[in-house]
């Protein structure tokens, strides 16, 4: 069985996409991030047996916002406390405890992450212990495992240019076979938004196609700089 997880935040003004907010304002940043989540949850349920939308922070408002977005094969869970490594570890530990088989986790900062990368991640877990989707900023946009992570995510320098390299070294220390997918990008800056909008409207050569993001494209079209 394949389980796909999405880490997401409740899209409250002033709490999401803060780097983007410096350029487009808190309200637009929250509206844009909400569109990211809506686009991801709508299509990702078709790419897996089970979809887990893991949200932070836990609140009734978050539950009420996310619940209508869930497909029939999706469940809403709340992330525990701790740093990012502890929360990623929780996801894979809890999936393994439920006998989920192959599990892949993505964030919500790459709404156009190609479907093919997600499908490939599940396939690579047949022959590798860990699969990683590199991000262009030195982190990663996807991670997949089929067993409990142990201490794999301990001591990683998060949100740094060295994050992916740290994780590769940690996997090597645990003698875990690792494979890297084609890199993709997170949406953190106004320049990233320019790339996102161009990829939504231009013809892209090759087999790896950015996913269509209709809600995100609609919000982008309303931003004055676009």
JSON list of C-alpha atoms in Angstrom, two decimals:
[
{"chain": "A", "resi": 1, "resn": "UNK", "atom": "CA", "xyz": [0.00, 0.00, 0.00]},
{"chain": "A", "resi": 2, "resn": "UNK", "atom": "CA", "xyz": [1.22, 3.50, -0.85]},
{"chain": "A", "resi": 3, "resn": "UNK", "atom": "CA", "xyz": [0.76, 6.38, 1.57]},
{"chain": "A", "resi": 4, "resn": "UNK", "atom": "CA", "xyz": [1.39, 9.96, 0.52]},
{"chain": "A", "resi": 5, "resn": "UNK", "atom": "CA", "xyz": [1.74, 12.60, 3.22]},
{"chain": "A", "resi": 6, "resn": "UNK", "atom": "CA", "xyz": [1.49, 16.36, 2.84]},
{"chain": "A", "resi": 7, "resn": "UNK", "atom": "CA", "xyz": [2.87, 18.61, 5.58]},
{"chain": "A", "resi": 8, "resn": "UNK", "atom": "CA", "xyz": [0.80, 21.78, 5.67]},
{"chain": "A", "resi": 9, "resn": "UNK", "atom": "CA", "xyz": [0.06, 24.77, 7.87]},
{"chain": "A", "resi": 10, "resn": "UNK", "atom": "CA", "xyz": [-3.25, 26.38, 8.63]},
{"chain": "A", "resi": 11, "resn": "UNK", "atom": "CA", "xyz": [-3.14, 29.35, 6.21]},
{"chain": "A", "resi": 12, "resn": "UNK", "atom": "CA", "xyz": [-3.57, 32.17, 8.67]},
{"chain": "A", "resi": 13, "resn": "UNK", "atom": "CA", "xyz": [-2.49, 35.69, 7.78]},
{"chain": "A", "resi": 14, "resn": "UNK", "atom": "CA", "xyz": [0.97, 36.52, 9.11]},
{"chain": "A", "resi": 15, "resn": "UNK", "atom": "CA", "xyz": [1.97, 32.89, 9.82]},
{"chain": "A", "resi": 16, "resn": "UNK", "atom": "CA", "xyz": [2.66, 31.42, 6.37]},
{"chain": "A", "resi": 17, "resn": "UNK", "atom": "CA", "xyz": [5.06, 32.29, 3.54]},
{"chain": "A", "resi": 18, "resn": "UNK", "atom": "CA", "xyz": [6.61, 35.07, 5.60]},
{"chain": "A", "resi": 19, "resn": "UNK", "atom": "CA", "xyz": [9.48, 35.66, 3.15]},
{"chain": "A", "resi": 20, "resn": "UNK", "atom": "CA", "xyz": [7.00, 36.12, 0.33]},
{"chain": "A", "resi": 21, "resn": "UNK", "atom": "CA", "xyz": [4.84, 38.32, 2.55]},
{"chain": "A", "resi": 22, "resn": "UNK", "atom": "CA", "xyz": [7.65, 40.86, 2.69]},
{"chain": "A", "resi": 23, "resn": "UNK", "atom": "CA", "xyz": [7.14, 41.36, -1.06]},
{"chain": "A", "resi": 24, "resn": "UNK", "atom": "CA", "xyz": [3.39, 40.77, -1.55]},
{"chain": "A", "resi": 25, "resn": "UNK", "atom": "CA", "xyz": [1.88, 41.39, 1.89]},
{"chain": "A", "resi": 26, "resn": "UNK", "atom": "CA", "xyz": [0.54, 39.07, 4.56]},
{"chain": "A", "resi": 27, "resn": "UNK", "atom": "CA", "xyz": [-2.97, 38.80, 3.12]},
{"chain": "A", "resi": 28, "resn": "UNK", "atom": "CA", "xyz": [-1.77, 37.88, -0.38]},
{"chain": "A", "resi": 29, "resn": "UNK", "atom": "CA", "xyz": [0.78, 35.43, 1.03]},
{"chain": "A", "resi": 30, "resn": "UNK", "atom": "CA", "xyz": [-1.91, 33.66, 3.06]},
{"chain": "A", "resi": 31, "resn": "UNK", "atom": "CA", "xyz": [-4.30, 33.58, 0.08]},
{"chain": "A", "resi": 32, "resn": "UNK", "atom": "CA", "xyz": [-1.57, 32.19, -2.14]},
{"chain": "A", "resi": 33, "resn": "UNK", "atom": "CA", "xyz": [-0.53, 29.52, 0.36]},
{"chain": "A", "resi": 34, "resn": "UNK", "atom": "CA", "xyz": [-4.18, 28.47, 0.78]},
{"chain": "A", "resi": 35, "resn": "UNK", "atom": "CA", "xyz": [-4.32, 28.02, -2.99]},
{"chain": "A", "resi": 36, "resn": "UNK", "atom": "CA", "xyz": [-1.17, 25.86, -2.87]},
{"chain": "A", "resi": 37, "resn": "UNK", "atom": "CA", "xyz": [-2.84, 23.58, -0.32]},
{"chain": "A", "resi": 38, "resn": "UNK", "atom": "CA", "xyz": [-6.12, 23.41, -2.23]},
{"chain": "A", "resi": 39, "resn": "UNK", "atom": "CA", "xyz": [-4.37, 22.45, -5.47]},
{"chain": "A", "resi": 40, "resn": "UNK", "atom": "CA", "xyz": [-2.21, 19.81, -3.77]},
{"chain": "A", "resi": 41, "resn": "UNK", "atom": "CA", "xyz": [-4.99, 18.15, -1.80]},
{"chain": "A", "resi": 42, "resn": "UNK", "atom": "CA", "xyz": [-7.28, 18.02, -4.84]},
{"chain": "A", "resi": 43, "resn": "UNK", "atom": "CA", "xyz": [-4.85, 16.14, -7.07]},
{"chain": "A", "resi": 44, "resn": "UNK", "atom": "CA", "xyz": [-2.69, 14.17, -4.65]},
{"chain": "A", "resi": 45, "resn": "UNK", "atom": "CA", "xyz": [-5.47, 11.83, -3.60]},
{"chain": "A", "resi": 46, "resn": "UNK", "atom": "CA", "xyz": [-5.37, 10.37, -7.12]},
{"chain": "A", "resi": 47, "resn": "UNK", "atom": "CA", "xyz": [-1.66, 9.50, -6.81]},
{"chain": "A", "resi": 48, "resn": "UNK", "atom": "CA", "xyz": [-1.79, 7.17, -3.81]},
{"chain": "A", "resi": 49, "resn": "UNK", "atom": "CA", "xyz": [-3.83, 4.58, -1.94]},
{"chain": "A", "resi": 50, "resn": "UNK", "atom": "CA", "xyz": [-3.94, 6.70, 1.23]},
{"chain": "A", "resi": 51, "resn": "UNK", "atom": "CA", "xyz": [-3.45, 10.45, 1.55]},
{"chain": "A", "resi": 52, "resn": "UNK", "atom": "CA", "xyz": [-2.44, 11.88, 4.93]},
{"chain": "A", "resi": 53, "resn": "UNK", "atom": "CA", "xyz": [-2.73, 15.66, 5.31]},
{"chain": "A", "resi": 54, "resn": "UNK", "atom": "CA", "xyz": [-0.61, 16.41, 8.38]},
{"chain": "A", "resi": 55, "resn": "UNK", "atom": "CA", "xyz": [-1.33, 19.90, 9.67]},
{"chain": "A", "resi": 56, "resn": "UNK", "atom": "CA", "xyz": [0.14, 22.34, 12.16]},
{"chain": "A", "resi": 57, "resn": "UNK", "atom": "CA", "xyz": [-0.84, 23.96, 14.47]},
{"chain": "A", "resi": 58, "resn": "UNK", "atom": "CA", "xyz": [-3.63, 21.86, 15.92]},
{"chain": "A", "resi": 59, "resn": "UNK", "atom": "CA", "xyz": [-6.84, 23.82, 16.34]},
{"chain": "A", "resi": 60, "resn": "UNK", "atom": "CA", "xyz": [-10.55, 23.56, 15.66]},
{"chain": "A", "resi": 61, "resn": "UNK", "atom": "CA", "xyz": [-10.19, 26.33, 13.08]},
{"chain": "A", "resi": 62, "resn": "UNK", "atom": "CA", "xyz": [-7.59, 24.29, 11.21]},
{"chain": "A", "resi": 63, "resn": "UNK", "atom": "CA", "xyz": [-9.76, 21.18, 11.36]},
{"chain": "A", "resi": 64, "resn": "UNK", "atom": "CA", "xyz": [-12.71, 23.10, 9.95]},
{"chain": "A", "resi": 65, "resn": "UNK", "atom": "CA", "xyz": [-10.63, 24.61, 7.16]},
{"chain": "A", "resi": 66, "resn": "UNK", "atom": "CA", "xyz": [-8.97, 21.39, 6.00]},
{"chain": "A", "resi": 67, "resn": "UNK", "atom": "CA", "xyz": [-11.77, 18.85, 6.39]},
{"chain": "A", "resi": 68, "resn": "UNK", "atom": "CA", "xyz": [-13.80, 19.97, 3.34]},
{"chain": "A", "resi": 69, "resn": "UNK", "atom": "CA", "xyz": [-10.68, 19.58, 1.16]},
{"chain": "A", "resi": 70, "resn": "UNK", "atom": "CA", "xyz": [-10.17, 15.89, 1.91]},
{"chain": "A", "resi": 71, "resn": "UNK", "atom": "CA", "xyz": [-10.79, 13.25, -0.74]},
{"chain": "A", "resi": 72, "resn": "UNK", "atom": "CA", "xyz": [-12.44, 9.95, 0.16]},
{"chain": "A", "resi": 73, "resn": "UNK", "atom": "CA", "xyz": [-9.05, 8.26, 0.67]},
{"chain": "A", "resi": 74, "resn": "UNK", "atom": "CA", "xyz": [-7.63, 11.11, 2.77]},
{"chain": "A", "resi": 75, "resn": "UNK", "atom": "CA", "xyz": [-7.27, 11.61, 6.50]},
{"chain": "A", "resi": 76, "resn": "UNK", "atom": "CA", "xyz": [-6.46, 14.72, 8.51]},
{"chain": "A", "resi": 77, "resn": "UNK", "atom": "CA", "xyz": [-3.84, 14.42, 11.24]},
{"chain": "A", "resi": 78, "resn": "UNK", "atom": "CA", "xyz": [-2.08, 17.01, 13.37]},
{"chain": "A", "resi": 79, "resn": "UNK", "atom": "CA", "xyz": [1.69, 17.12, 13.59]},
{"chain": "A", "resi": 80, "resn": "UNK", "atom": "CA", "xyz": [3.20, 16.74, 17.05]},
{"chain": "A", "resi": 81, "resn": "UNK", "atom": "CA", "xyz": [5.51, 19.28, 18.62]},
{"chain": "A", "resi": 82, "resn": "UNK", "atom": "CA", "xyz": [9.24, 19.28, 18.01]},
{"chain": "A", "resi": 83, "resn": "UNK", "atom": "CA", "xyz": [11.58, 20.41, 15.28]},
{"chain": "A", "resi": 84, "resn": "UNK", "atom": "CA", "xyz": [11.13, 19.46, 11.63]},
{"chain": "A", "resi": 85, "resn": "UNK", "atom": "CA", "xyz": [13.26, 16.35, 11.97]},
{"chain": "A", "resi": 86, "resn": "UNK", "atom": "CA", "xyz": [11.18, 15.07, 14.88]},
{"chain": "A", "resi": 87, "resn": "UNK", "atom": "CA", "xyz": [7.96, 15.71, 12.97]},
{"chain": "A", "resi": 88, "resn": "UNK", "atom": "CA", "xyz": [9.21, 13.98, 9.81]},
{"chain": "A", "resi": 89, "resn": "UNK", "atom": "CA", "xyz": [10.36, 11.09, 11.96]},
{"chain": "A", "resi": 90, "resn": "UNK", "atom": "CA", "xyz": [6.89, 10.93, 13.54]},
{"chain": "A", "resi": 91, "resn": "UNK", "atom": "CA", "xyz": [5.29, 10.67, 10.11]},
{"chain": "A", "resi": 92, "resn": "UNK", "atom": "CA", "xyz": [7.38, 7.71, 8.96]},
{"chain": "A", "resi": 93, "resn": "UNK", "atom": "CA", "xyz": [7.33, 6.01, 12.37]},
{"chain": "A", "resi": 94, "resn": "UNK", "atom": "CA", "xyz": [3.54, 6.22, 12.51]},
{"chain": "A", "resi": 95, "resn": "UNK", "atom": "CA", "xyz": [3.13, 4.96, 8.93]},
{"chain": "A", "resi": 96, "resn": "UNK", "atom": "CA", "xyz": [5.41, 2.00, 9.59]},
{"chain": "A", "resi": 97, "resn": "UNK", "atom": "CA", "xyz": [3.42, 1.23, 12.75]},
{"chain": "A", "resi": 98, "resn": "UNK", "atom": "CA", "xyz": [0.26, 1.00, 10.65]},
{"chain": "A", "resi": 99, "resn": "UNK", "atom": "CA", "xyz": [1.83, -1.29, 8.06]},
{"chain": "A", "resi": 100, "resn": "UNK", "atom": "CA", "xyz": [1.61, 1.32, 5.34]},
{"chain": "A", "resi": 101, "resn": "UNK", "atom": "CA", "xyz": [4.37, -0.15, 3.18]},
{"chain": "A", "resi": 102, "resn": "UNK", "atom": "CA", "xyz": [5.78, 2.56, 0.93]},
{"chain": "A", "resi": 103, "resn": "UNK", "atom": "CA", "xyz": [5.40, 6.08, 2.32]},
{"chain": "A", "resi": 104, "resn": "UNK", "atom": "CA", "xyz": [6.29, 9.39, 0.67]},
{"chain": "A", "resi": 105, "resn": "UNK", "atom": "CA", "xyz": [6.14, 12.82, 2.29]},
{"chain": "A", "resi": 106, "resn": "UNK", "atom": "CA", "xyz": [6.01, 16.18, 0.52]},
{"chain": "A", "resi": 107, "resn": "UNK", "atom": "CA", "xyz": [5.65, 19.72, 1.76]},
{"chain": "A", "resi": 108, "resn": "UNK", "atom": "CA", "xyz": [3.14, 22.32, 0.61]},
{"chain": "A", "resi": 109, "resn": "UNK", "atom": "CA", "xyz": [5.63, 24.83, -0.84]},
{"chain": "A", "resi": 110, "resn": "UNK", "atom": "CA", "xyz": [5.82, 23.16, -4.28]},
{"chain": "A", "resi": 111, "resn": "UNK", "atom": "CA", "xyz": [2.25, 23.14, -5.62]},
{"chain": "A", "resi": 112, "resn": "UNK", "atom": "CA", "xyz": [3.37, 22.25, -9.15]},
{"chain": "A", "resi": 113, "resn": "UNK", "atom": "CA", "xyz": [5.57, 19.30, -8.09]},
{"chain": "A", "resi": 114, "resn": "UNK", "atom": "CA", "xyz": [5.21, 16.93, -11.05]},
{"chain": "A", "resi": 115, "resn": "UNK", "atom": "CA", "xyz": [2.96, 13.93, -10.54]},
{"chain": "A", "resi": 116, "resn": "UNK", "atom": "CA", "xyz": [5.62, 11.81, -12.22]},
{"chain": "A", "resi": 117, "resn": "UNK", "atom": "CA", "xyz": [8.13, 12.57, -9.44]},
{"chain": "A", "resi": 118, "resn": "UNK", "atom": "CA", "xyz": [5.67, 11.30, -6.84]},
{"chain": "A", "resi": 119, "resn": "UNK", "atom": "CA", "xyz": [4.95, 8.15, -8.83]},
{"chain": "A", "resi": 120, "resn": "UNK", "atom": "CA", "xyz": [8.66, 7.59, -9.38]},
{"chain": "A", "resi": 121, "resn": "UNK", "atom": "CA", "xyz": [9.34, 8.00, -5.66]},
{"chain": "A", "resi": 122, "resn": "UNK", "atom": "CA", "xyz": [6.97, 5.15, -4.82]},
{"chain": "A", "resi": 123, "resn": "UNK", "atom": "CA", "xyz": [8.51, 2.97, -7.53]},
{"chain": "A", "resi": 124, "resn": "UNK", "atom": "CA", "xyz": [12.08, 3.63, -6.35]},
{"chain": "A", "resi": 125, "resn": "UNK", "atom": "CA", "xyz": [11.18, 2.39, -2.87]},
{"chain": "A", "resi": 126, "resn": "UNK", "atom": "CA", "xyz": [10.94, -1.12, -4.32]},
{"chain": "A", "resi": 127, "resn": "UNK", "atom": "CA", "xyz": [14.73, -1.13, -4.66]},
{"chain": "A", "resi": 128, "resn": "UNK", "atom": "CA", "xyz": [15.97, 1.60, -2.27]},
{"chain": "A", "resi": 129, "resn": "UNK", "atom": "CA", "xyz": [15.59, 2.36, 1.43]},
{"chain": "A", "resi": 130, "resn": "UNK", "atom": "CA", "xyz": [15.29, 6.12, 1.00]},
{"chain": "A", "resi": 131, "resn": "UNK", "atom": "CA", "xyz": [14.21, 8.28, -1.93]},
{"chain": "A", "resi": 132, "resn": "UNK", "atom": "CA", "xyz": [14.82, 12.03, -1.98]},
{"chain": "A", "resi": 133, "resn": "UNK", "atom": "CA", "xyz": [13.63, 14.81, -4.24]},
{"chain": "A", "resi": 134, "resn": "UNK", "atom": "CA", "xyz": [16.30, 17.54, -4.10]},
{"chain": "A", "resi": 135, "resn": "UNK", "atom": "CA", "xyz": [15.24, 21.17, -3.88]},
{"chain": "A", "resi": 136, "resn": "UNK", "atom": "CA", "xyz": [17.17, 23.80, -5.79]},
{"chain": "A", "resi": 137, "resn": "UNK", "atom": "CA", "xyz": [18.01, 25.60, -2.53]},
{"chain": "A", "resi": 138, "resn": "UNK", "atom": "CA", "xyz": [19.93, 22.67, -1.03]},
{"chain": "A", "resi": 139, "resn": "UNK", "atom": "CA", "xyz": [17.04, 21.08, 0.83]},
{"chain": "A", "resi": 140, "resn": "UNK", "atom": "CA", "xyz": [14.49, 18.59, -0.43]},
{"chain": "A", "resi": 141, "resn": "UNK", "atom": "CA", "xyz": [10.90, 18.68, -1.66]},
{"chain": "A", "resi": 142, "resn": "UNK", "atom": "CA", "xyz": [10.16, 14.98, -1.16]},
{"chain": "A", "resi": 143, "resn": "UNK", "atom": "CA", "xyz": [11.33, 12.13, 1.03]},
{"chain": "A", "resi": 144, "resn": "UNK", "atom": "CA", "xyz": [10.20, 8.52, 0.97]},
{"chain": "A", "resi": 145, "resn": "UNK", "atom": "CA", "xyz": [10.85, 5.45, 3.12]},
{"chain": "A", "resi": 146, "resn": "UNK", "atom": "CA", "xyz": [9.38, 2.01, 3.72]},
{"chain": "A", "resi": 147, "resn": "UNK", "atom": "CA", "xyz": [10.70, 1.37, 7.23]},
{"chain": "A", "resi": 148, "resn": "UNK", "atom": "CA", "xyz": [10.99, 3.23, 10.56]},
{"chain": "A", "resi": 149, "resn": "UNK", "atom": "CA", "xyz": [13.56, 6.04, 10.26]},
{"chain": "A", "resi": 150, "resn": "UNK", "atom": "CA", "xyz": [15.48, 5.43, 13.46]},
{"chain": "A", "resi": 151, "resn": "UNK", "atom": "CA", "xyz": [17.80, 8.41, 13.99]},
{"chain": "A", "resi": 152, "resn": "UNK", "atom": "CA", "xyz": [17.92, 9.38, 10.31]},
{"chain": "A", "resi": 153, "resn": "UNK", "atom": "CA", "xyz": [16.47, 12.85, 10.84]},
{"chain": "A", "resi": 154, "resn": "UNK", "atom": "CA", "xyz": [18.40, 13.66, 14.01]},
{"chain": "A", "resi": 155, "resn": "UNK", "atom": "CA", "xyz": [21.02, 16.40, 13.86]},
{"chain": "A", "resi": 156, "resn": "UNK", "atom": "CA", "xyz": [20.13, 17.65, 10.39]},
{"chain": "A", "resi": 157, "resn": "UNK", "atom": "CA", "xyz": [20.76, 21.37, 9.81]},
{"chain": "A", "resi": 158, "resn": "UNK", "atom": "CA", "xyz": [17.30, 22.36, 8.61]},
{"chain": "A", "resi": 159, "resn": "UNK", "atom": "CA", "xyz": [16.59, 25.19, 6.14]},
{"chain": "A", "resi": 160, "resn": "UNK", "atom": "CA", "xyz": [20.25, 25.40, 5.16]},
{"chain": "A", "resi": 161, "resn": "UNK", "atom": "CA", "xyz": [22.08, 24.89, 1.85]},
{"chain": "A", "resi": 162, "resn": "UNK", "atom": "CA", "xyz": [23.55, 21.75, 3.46]},
{"chain": "A", "resi": 163, "resn": "UNK", "atom": "CA", "xyz": [20.26, 20.11, 4.47]},
{"chain": "A", "resi": 164, "resn": "UNK", "atom": "CA", "xyz": [20.11, 17.54, 1.68]},
{"chain": "A", "resi": 165, "resn": "UNK", "atom": "CA", "xyz": [23.81, 16.72, 2.02]},
{"chain": "A", "resi": 166, "resn": "UNK", "atom": "CA", "xyz": [23.38, 16.25, 5.78]},
{"chain": "A", "resi": 167, "resn": "UNK", "atom": "CA", "xyz": [20.56, 13.81, 5.15]},
{"chain": "A", "resi": 168, "resn": "UNK", "atom": "CA", "xyz": [22.57, 11.86, 2.57]},
{"chain": "A", "resi": 169, "resn": "UNK", "atom": "CA", "xyz": [25.44, 11.52, 5.06]},
{"chain": "A", "resi": 170, "resn": "UNK", "atom": "CA", "xyz": [23.04, 10.40, 7.79]},
{"chain": "A", "resi": 171, "resn": "UNK", "atom": "CA", "xyz": [21.60, 7.73, 5.49]},
{"chain": "A", "resi": 172, "resn": "UNK", "atom": "CA", "xyz": [25.09, 6.51, 4.61]},
{"chain": "A", "resi": 173, "resn": "UNK", "atom": "CA", "xyz": [25.97, 6.20, 8.32]},
{"chain": "A", "resi": 174, "resn": "UNK", "atom": "CA", "xyz": [22.91, 3.98, 8.76]},
{"chain": "A", "resi": 175, "resn": "UNK", "atom": "CA", "xyz": [23.84, 1.95, 5.65]},
{"chain": "A", "resi": 176, "resn": "UNK", "atom": "CA", "xyz": [20.59, 2.91, 3.93]},
{"chain": "A", "resi": 177, "resn": "UNK", "atom": "CA", "xyz": [20.52, 2.82, 0.14]},
{"chain": "A", "resi": 178, "resn": "UNK", "atom": "CA", "xyz": [19.44, 6.20, -1.22]},
{"chain": "A", "resi": 179, "resn": "UNK", "atom": "CA", "xyz": [18.35, 7.47, -4.64]},
{"chain": "A", "resi": 180, "resn": "UNK", "atom": "CA", "xyz": [17.88, 11.07, -5.79]},
{"chain": "A", "resi": 181, "resn": "UNK", "atom": "CA", "xyz": [15.10, 12.15, -8.12]},
{"chain": "A", "resi": 182, "resn": "UNK", "atom": "CA", "xyz": [15.28, 15.08, -10.50]},
{"chain": "A", "resi": 183, "resn": "UNK", "atom": "CA", "xyz": [15.45, 18.37, -8.55]},
{"chain": "A", "resi": 184, "resn": "UNK", "atom": "CA", "xyz": [12.47, 20.68, -8.20]},
{"chain": "A", "resi": 185, "resn": "UNK", "atom": "CA", "xyz": [11.97, 23.98, -6.38]},
{"chain": "A", "resi": 186, "resn": "UNK", "atom": "CA", "xyz": [10.12, 25.47, -3.39]},
{"chain": "A", "resi": 187, "resn": "UNK", "atom": "CA", "xyz": [8.18, 28.71, -3.56]},
{"chain": "A", "resi": 188, "resn": "UNK", "atom": "CA", "xyz": [9.93, 30.98, -1.08]},
{"chain": "A", "resi": 189, "resn": "UNK", "atom": "CA", "xyz": [10.69, 34.20, -2.97]},
{"chain": "A", "resi": 190, "resn": "UNK", "atom": "CA", "xyz": [9.10, 36.52, -5.50]},
{"chain": "A", "resi": 191, "resn": "UNK", "atom": "CA", "xyz": [11.50, 35.10, -8.10]},
{"chain": "A", "resi": 192, "resn": "UNK", "atom": "CA", "xyz": [10.12, 31.61, -7.45]},
{"chain": "A", "resi": 193, "resn": "UNK", "atom": "CA", "xyz": [6.64, 32.98, -8.11]},
{"chain": "A", "resi": 194, "resn": "UNK", "atom": "CA", "xyz": [7.81, 34.19, -11.50]},
{"chain": "A", "resi": 195, "resn": "UNK", "atom": "CA", "xyz": [9.03, 30.70, -12.35]},
{"chain": "A", "resi": 196, "resn": "UNK", "atom": "CA", "xyz": [5.80, 29.14, -11.12]},
{"chain": "A", "resi": 197, "resn": "UNK", "atom": "CA", "xyz": [3.62, 31.43, -13.22]},
{"chain": "A", "resi": 198, "resn": "UNK", "atom": "CA", "xyz": [5.76, 30.92, -16.33]},
{"chain": "A", "resi": 199, "resn": "UNK", "atom": "CA", "xyz": [5.61, 27.12, -15.97]},
{"chain": "A", "resi": 200, "resn": "UNK", "atom": "CA", "xyz": [1.83, 27.28, -15.59]},
{"chain": "A", "resi": 201, "resn": "UNK", "atom": "CA", "xyz": [1.44, 29.16, -18.86]},
{"chain": "A", "resi": 202, "resn": "UNK", "atom": "CA", "xyz": [4.34, 27.98, -21.04]},
{"chain": "A", "resi": 203, "resn": "UNK", "atom": "CA", "xyz": [4.86, 24.77, -22.96]},
{"chain": "A", "resi": 204, "resn": "UNK", "atom": "CA", "xyz": [7.45, 22.61, -21.20]},
{"chain": "A", "resi": 205, "resn": "UNK", "atom": "CA", "xyz": [9.57, 20.17, -23.23]},
{"chain": "A", "resi": 206, "resn": "UNK", "atom": "CA", "xyz": [10.38, 16.72, -21.91]},
{"chain": "A", "resi": 207, "resn": "UNK", "atom": "CA", "xyz": [8.55, 14.10, -19.90]},
{"chain": "A", "resi": 208, "resn": "UNK", "atom": "CA", "xyz": [8.63, 15.86, -16.53]},
{"chain": "A", "resi": 209, "resn": "UNK", "atom": "CA", "xyz": [5.68, 18.21, -16.60]},
{"chain": "A", "resi": 210, "resn": "UNK", "atom": "CA", "xyz": [4.82, 20.67, -13.80]},
{"chain": "A", "resi": 211, "resn": "UNK", "atom": "CA", "xyz": [1.42, 19.93, -12.33]},
{"chain": "A", "resi": 212, "resn": "UNK", "atom": "CA", "xyz": [-1.40, 22.28, -13.20]},
{"chain": "A", "resi": 213, "resn": "UNK", "atom": "CA", "xyz": [-2.41, 24.49, -10.28]},
{"chain": "A", "resi": 214, "resn": "UNK", "atom": "CA", "xyz": [-5.66, 26.28, -11.19]},
{"chain": "A", "resi": 215, "resn": "UNK", "atom": "CA", "xyz": [-6.31, 27.83, -7.78]},
{"chain": "A", "resi": 216, "resn": "UNK", "atom": "CA", "xyz": [-2.73, 29.04, -7.51]},
{"chain": "A", "resi": 217, "resn": "UNK", "atom": "CA", "xyz": [-2.78, 30.45, -11.05]},
{"chain": "A", "resi": 218, "resn": "UNK", "atom": "CA", "xyz": [-5.97, 32.32, -10.25]},
{"chain": "A", "resi": 219, "resn": "UNK", "atom": "CA", "xyz": [-4.44, 33.98, -7.19]},
{"chain": "A", "resi": 220, "resn": "UNK", "atom": "CA", "xyz": [-1.24, 34.80, -9.08]},
{"chain": "A", "resi": 221, "resn": "UNK", "atom": "CA", "xyz": [-3.20, 36.51, -11.83]},
{"chain": "A", "resi": 222, "resn": "UNK", "atom": "CA", "xyz": [-4.65, 38.88, -9.24]},
{"chain": "A", "resi": 223, "resn": "UNK", "atom": "CA", "xyz": [-1.28, 40.00, -7.88]},
{"chain": "A", "resi": 224, "resn": "UNK", "atom": "CA", "xyz": [-0.29, 43.43, -9.19]},
{"chain": "A", "resi": 225, "resn": "UNK", "atom": "CA", "xyz": [3.30, 42.43, -10.06]},
{"chain": "A", "resi": 226, "resn": "UNK", "atom": "CA", "xyz": [1.96, 39.75, -12.41]}
]
